[in-house]
Amino acid sequence: MVSDLTPTSVLEAEHVRILYYDFDDYTRASYSSKNYLRFCSILQGDKYVEINESEKFKYDSNSFVILPPYSKVKLEIKEKTKALVIEIDSYLINHVLSKLKMEFEPYELGNVNNVLFVGKYSPDLTETYKKIVDTFLSRKVNREFLLDLYTQEFVYDIFKYRGAEKIITDKNSEIYHILDYINTNYLRKLKISDIAKEFNMREYEFTKYFKKFTGKSPKEYIKDLKLNKAKELLKFENVTNVCYDIGYENISHFIKEFKNKFGVTPNLYKKTLNS
């Protein structure tokens, strides 16, 4: 049977999502890891996988696979298998990375290259992985909060592996590509749906991902860029020209948003510059 992957159950916290799969029959499927880092593990059975049409191997409950965002995977399952996938967003990974102030005695990895790494469980990783699995299987009231908390520790333990920081941070830069794209093109008539399509995301998925990392919606972020640009242009141009230069079609709307952000109208701001 060839199919798309549909998890048996899902639990989503603020920065992490757990996907549980229970395969009873022979299965062949393909998927993309999209904009999340994926930690793939086996609870029972094994998987045959092909990553980005190049790496082929088999793994079971004694090892794990970490896939960077936008990895393409084909898998084959020949016997009853239970699998657990932990998807971790950029915000949490970069938050943990920013807090690291020590060098680790790194664990060895079985397989490290530019598209994935495969490793055996260290004692520390085994302990935090068990916390995540137990929380996922429990019915605790605060389990979403606990998942985010334990996943920080989990990412910390992953960084102890040799090569982990490089492969994760090199491949986990999608948000920076998005910001660069917006910062370069914001004076054009950018539609959020078009930006999402540029990065192979659905609009709602893109908006959620963007807000998690920046704290703003894409529309808010673009508006702030435009209004900050307006402040620069007001040094040299009149209010009407600036309004149209930054992509506003209604001058009253531009004046209202400028005042909401900076506390003064564009005209008054320009007068203070001249004085």
Coordinates of C-alpha atoms in Angstrom, one line a residue:
M1 CA 0.0 0.0 0.0
V2 CA 1.4 3.4 -1.0
S3 CA -0.1 6.3 1.1
D4 CA 0.4 9.7 2.7
L5 CA 1.2 9.5 6.4
T6 CA -1.6 10.1 8.8
P7 CA -0.7 9.9 12.5
T8 CA -2.8 7.8 14.8
S9 CA -2.7 10.6 17.4
V10 CA -1.2 14.1 17.7
L11 CA -0.4 16.4 20.7
E12 CA 0.6 20.0 20.0
A13 CA 2.2 22.3 22.5
E14 CA 3.5 25.9 21.8
H15 CA 6.8 24.9 20.3
V16 CA 6.7 21.1 19.8
R17 CA 4.3 18.6 18.2
I18 CA 4.2 14.9 19.0
L19 CA 3.0 12.5 16.3
Y20 CA 2.3 8.9 17.1
Y21 CA 2.0 6.3 14.4
D22 CA 0.7 2.7 14.8
F23 CA 1.2 0.6 11.7
D24 CA -0.5 -2.8 11.6
D25 CA 0.0 -3.6 7.9
Y26 CA 2.7 -3.4 5.3
T27 CA 3.0 0.3 4.4
R28 CA 4.9 2.5 1.9
A29 CA 4.6 6.2 2.2
S30 CA 6.3 9.5 1.6
Y31 CA 6.3 12.9 3.3
S32 CA 8.2 16.2 3.8
S33 CA 9.4 17.4 7.2
K34 CA 8.3 20.9 6.2
N35 CA 9.5 23.8 8.5
Y36 CA 10.2 21.7 11.6
L37 CA 13.2 19.8 12.8
R38 CA 12.0 16.1 13.1
F39 CA 13.3 13.6 15.7
C40 CA 12.1 10.2 14.5
S41 CA 12.0 7.3 16.8
I42 CA 10.7 3.7 16.9
L43 CA 8.9 2.3 19.9
Q44 CA 8.4 -1.1 18.4
G45 CA 9.4 -2.7 15.0
D46 CA 11.6 -1.0 12.4
K47 CA 11.6 1.2 9.3
Y48 CA 13.3 1.2 6.0
V49 CA 13.8 4.8 4.8
E50 CA 15.2 6.8 2.0
I51 CA 16.1 10.5 2.7
N52 CA 16.2 13.1 -0.1
E53 CA 16.5 10.3 -2.7
S54 CA 20.0 9.5 -1.6
E55 CA 20.4 8.0 1.9
K56 CA 18.9 4.6 2.4
F57 CA 19.0 2.6 5.7
K58 CA 17.0 0.7 8.3
Y59 CA 16.6 1.6 11.9
D60 CA 14.7 0.4 15.0
S61 CA 14.1 1.2 18.6
N62 CA 17.9 1.2 19.4
S63 CA 18.6 4.3 17.3
F64 CA 17.0 7.6 16.2
V65 CA 17.0 9.9 13.2
I66 CA 17.1 13.7 13.1
L67 CA 15.9 15.3 10.0
P68 CA 16.4 19.0 9.2
P69 CA 13.4 21.0 7.9
Y70 CA 12.2 20.3 4.3
S71 CA 13.7 16.8 4.2
K72 CA 11.9 14.4 1.7
V73 CA 11.4 10.9 3.1
K74 CA 10.2 7.7 1.6
L75 CA 9.5 4.9 4.1
E76 CA 8.7 1.2 4.0
I77 CA 7.3 -0.8 7.0
K78 CA 7.1 -4.5 6.7
E79 CA 5.9 -5.5 10.1
K80 CA 3.8 -4.1 13.0
T81 CA 5.5 -0.9 14.0
K82 CA 4.9 1.9 16.5
A83 CA 6.7 5.1 15.8
L84 CA 6.9 8.5 17.6
V85 CA 8.0 11.7 15.9
I86 CA 8.9 14.9 17.8
E87 CA 8.7 18.1 15.7
I88 CA 10.5 21.0 17.2
D89 CA 10.2 24.6 15.9
S90 CA 13.0 27.1 15.3
Y91 CA 12.2 29.3 18.2
L92 CA 12.8 26.6 20.8
I93 CA 16.0 25.4 19.2
N94 CA 17.5 28.9 18.9
H95 CA 16.4 29.7 22.4
V96 CA 18.3 26.7 23.8
L97 CA 21.3 27.4 21.6
S98 CA 21.4 31.0 22.9
K99 CA 21.6 29.8 26.4
L100 CA 24.5 27.3 25.9
K101 CA 27.7 28.6 27.5
M102 CA 29.8 25.5 27.8
E103 CA 31.4 23.0 25.6
F104 CA 30.3 19.4 25.9
E105 CA 32.1 16.2 25.9
P106 CA 30.3 15.0 22.7
Y107 CA 28.8 11.6 22.1
E108 CA 29.8 9.9 18.9
L109 CA 27.2 9.6 16.1
G110 CA 26.8 6.6 14.0
N111 CA 26.1 8.5 10.8
V112 CA 26.4 12.3 10.2
N113 CA 26.2 14.0 6.8
N114 CA 24.6 17.1 5.3
V115 CA 21.0 15.8 5.2
L116 CA 20.5 13.9 8.5
F117 CA 22.1 12.2 11.4
V118 CA 21.5 8.9 13.0
G119 CA 22.5 8.1 16.5
K120 CA 22.3 5.7 19.5
Y121 CA 20.6 6.9 22.6
S122 CA 22.8 8.3 25.3
P123 CA 21.8 8.0 29.0
D124 CA 20.8 11.6 29.2
L125 CA 18.8 11.6 25.9
T126 CA 17.1 8.3 27.0
E127 CA 16.0 9.9 30.2
T128 CA 14.5 13.1 28.6
Y129 CA 13.0 11.1 25.8
K130 CA 11.2 8.9 28.3
K131 CA 9.8 12.0 30.0
I132 CA 8.4 13.2 26.7
V133 CA 6.9 9.8 25.8
D134 CA 5.3 9.4 29.3
T135 CA 3.9 12.9 29.2
F136 CA 2.4 12.3 25.7
L137 CA 0.8 9.1 26.9
S138 CA -0.5 10.6 30.1
R139 CA -3.7 12.6 30.6
K140 CA -2.1 15.3 32.8
V141 CA -3.8 18.7 32.8
N142 CA -0.5 20.6 32.1
R143 CA 1.0 18.1 29.6
E144 CA 1.4 20.7 26.8
F145 CA 3.4 23.0 29.1
L146 CA 5.5 20.0 30.3
L147 CA 6.2 19.0 26.7
D148 CA 7.7 22.4 25.9
L149 CA 9.7 22.2 29.1
Y150 CA 11.0 18.7 28.6
T151 CA 11.8 19.4 24.9
Q152 CA 14.1 22.2 25.9
E153 CA 16.1 19.7 27.9
F154 CA 15.8 17.2 25.0
V155 CA 17.3 19.7 22.5
Y156 CA 20.0 20.4 25.1
D157 CA 20.9 16.7 25.2
I158 CA 20.9 16.5 21.4
F159 CA 23.4 19.3 21.2
K160 CA 25.8 17.1 23.1
Y161 CA 26.3 14.9 20.1
R162 CA 29.2 15.7 17.8
G163 CA 28.0 17.5 14.7
A164 CA 24.5 18.2 16.1
E165 CA 24.9 22.0 16.5
K166 CA 26.2 22.4 12.9
I167 CA 23.6 20.3 11.2
I168 CA 20.7 21.7 13.2
T169 CA 21.6 25.4 13.0
D170 CA 22.8 25.2 9.3
K171 CA 19.5 23.6 8.3
N172 CA 17.2 25.4 10.8
S173 CA 17.5 28.8 9.2
E174 CA 14.2 29.0 7.3
I175 CA 12.9 31.9 9.4
Y176 CA 16.0 33.9 8.4
H177 CA 15.4 33.2 4.7
I178 CA 11.8 34.4 5.2
L179 CA 12.8 37.5 7.0
D180 CA 15.4 38.3 4.3
Y181 CA 12.8 37.8 1.6
I182 CA 10.3 40.1 3.4
N183 CA 12.9 42.7 4.2
T184 CA 13.9 42.8 0.5
N185 CA 10.4 42.9 -1.0
Y186 CA 8.1 44.6 1.6
L187 CA 7.7 47.7 -0.5
R188 CA 6.0 45.6 -3.2
K189 CA 2.4 44.5 -2.9
L190 CA 3.2 41.4 -0.9
K191 CA 0.3 39.0 -0.1
I192 CA 0.8 36.7 2.8
S193 CA -0.5 33.8 0.8
D194 CA 2.2 34.5 -1.9
I195 CA 5.0 34.6 0.7
A196 CA 3.7 31.3 2.2
K197 CA 3.7 29.8 -1.2
E198 CA 7.2 30.9 -1.8
F199 CA 8.3 28.8 1.2
N200 CA 6.0 25.9 0.5
M201 CA 3.6 26.5 3.4
R202 CA -0.1 27.0 3.7
E203 CA -1.0 30.5 4.7
Y204 CA -2.3 29.6 8.2
E205 CA 0.7 27.4 8.8
F206 CA 3.1 30.1 7.7
T207 CA 1.4 32.8 9.8
K208 CA 1.6 30.6 12.9
Y209 CA 5.2 29.7 12.3
F210 CA 6.2 33.3 11.7
K211 CA 4.5 34.6 14.8
K212 CA 6.0 31.9 17.0
F213 CA 9.5 33.1 16.0
T214 CA 9.0 36.9 15.7
G215 CA 6.1 37.6 18.1
K216 CA 4.3 39.4 15.3
S217 CA 2.0 38.3 12.5
P218 CA 3.5 38.7 9.0
K219 CA 1.0 41.6 8.4
E220 CA 2.2 43.4 11.6
Y221 CA 5.8 42.8 10.7
I222 CA 5.4 44.3 7.2
K223 CA 3.4 47.2 8.5
D224 CA 6.2 48.1 11.0
L225 CA 8.8 47.9 8.2
K226 CA 6.8 50.3 6.1
L227 CA 6.1 52.8 8.9
N228 CA 9.8 52.8 9.9
K229 CA 10.7 53.4 6.3
A230 CA 8.2 56.3 6.2
K231 CA 10.1 58.0 9.1
E232 CA 13.3 57.8 7.0
L233 CA 11.6 59.1 3.8
L234 CA 9.9 62.0 5.6
K235 CA 13.3 63.6 6.0
F236 CA 13.3 64.3 2.3
E237 CA 9.8 63.9 0.9
N238 CA 6.3 65.2 1.6
V239 CA 3.6 63.1 3.3
T240 CA 1.7 62.3 0.2
N241 CA 4.7 61.0 -1.7
V242 CA 5.9 58.9 1.3
C243 CA 2.4 57.4 1.6
Y244 CA 2.5 56.1 -2.0
D245 CA 6.2 55.2 -1.9
I246 CA 5.7 52.7 0.9
G247 CA 2.6 51.1 -0.7
Y248 CA -0.3 52.8 1.0
E249 CA -3.2 53.6 -1.4
N250 CA -5.2 55.7 1.1
I251 CA -3.5 58.6 2.7
S252 CA -6.0 58.8 5.6
H253 CA -5.3 55.2 6.5
F254 CA -1.5 55.9 6.4
I255 CA -1.8 58.9 8.7
K256 CA -3.9 56.9 11.2
E257 CA -1.5 54.0 11.3
F258 CA 1.6 56.3 11.5
K259 CA 0.0 58.1 14.5
N260 CA -1.0 54.8 16.2
K261 CA 2.6 53.6 16.0
F262 CA 4.6 56.8 16.7
G263 CA 2.1 59.0 18.6
V264 CA 2.3 61.9 16.1
T265 CA 0.9 62.5 12.6
P266 CA 3.4 62.3 9.7
N267 CA 3.0 66.0 9.2
L268 CA 3.8 66.8 12.8
Y269 CA 6.8 64.4 12.7
K270 CA 8.1 66.1 9.6
K271 CA 7.8 69.5 11.2
T272 CA 9.8 68.3 14.2
L273 CA 12.5 67.1 11.8
N274 CA 12.7 70.5 10.1
S275 CA 12.8 72.4 13.4

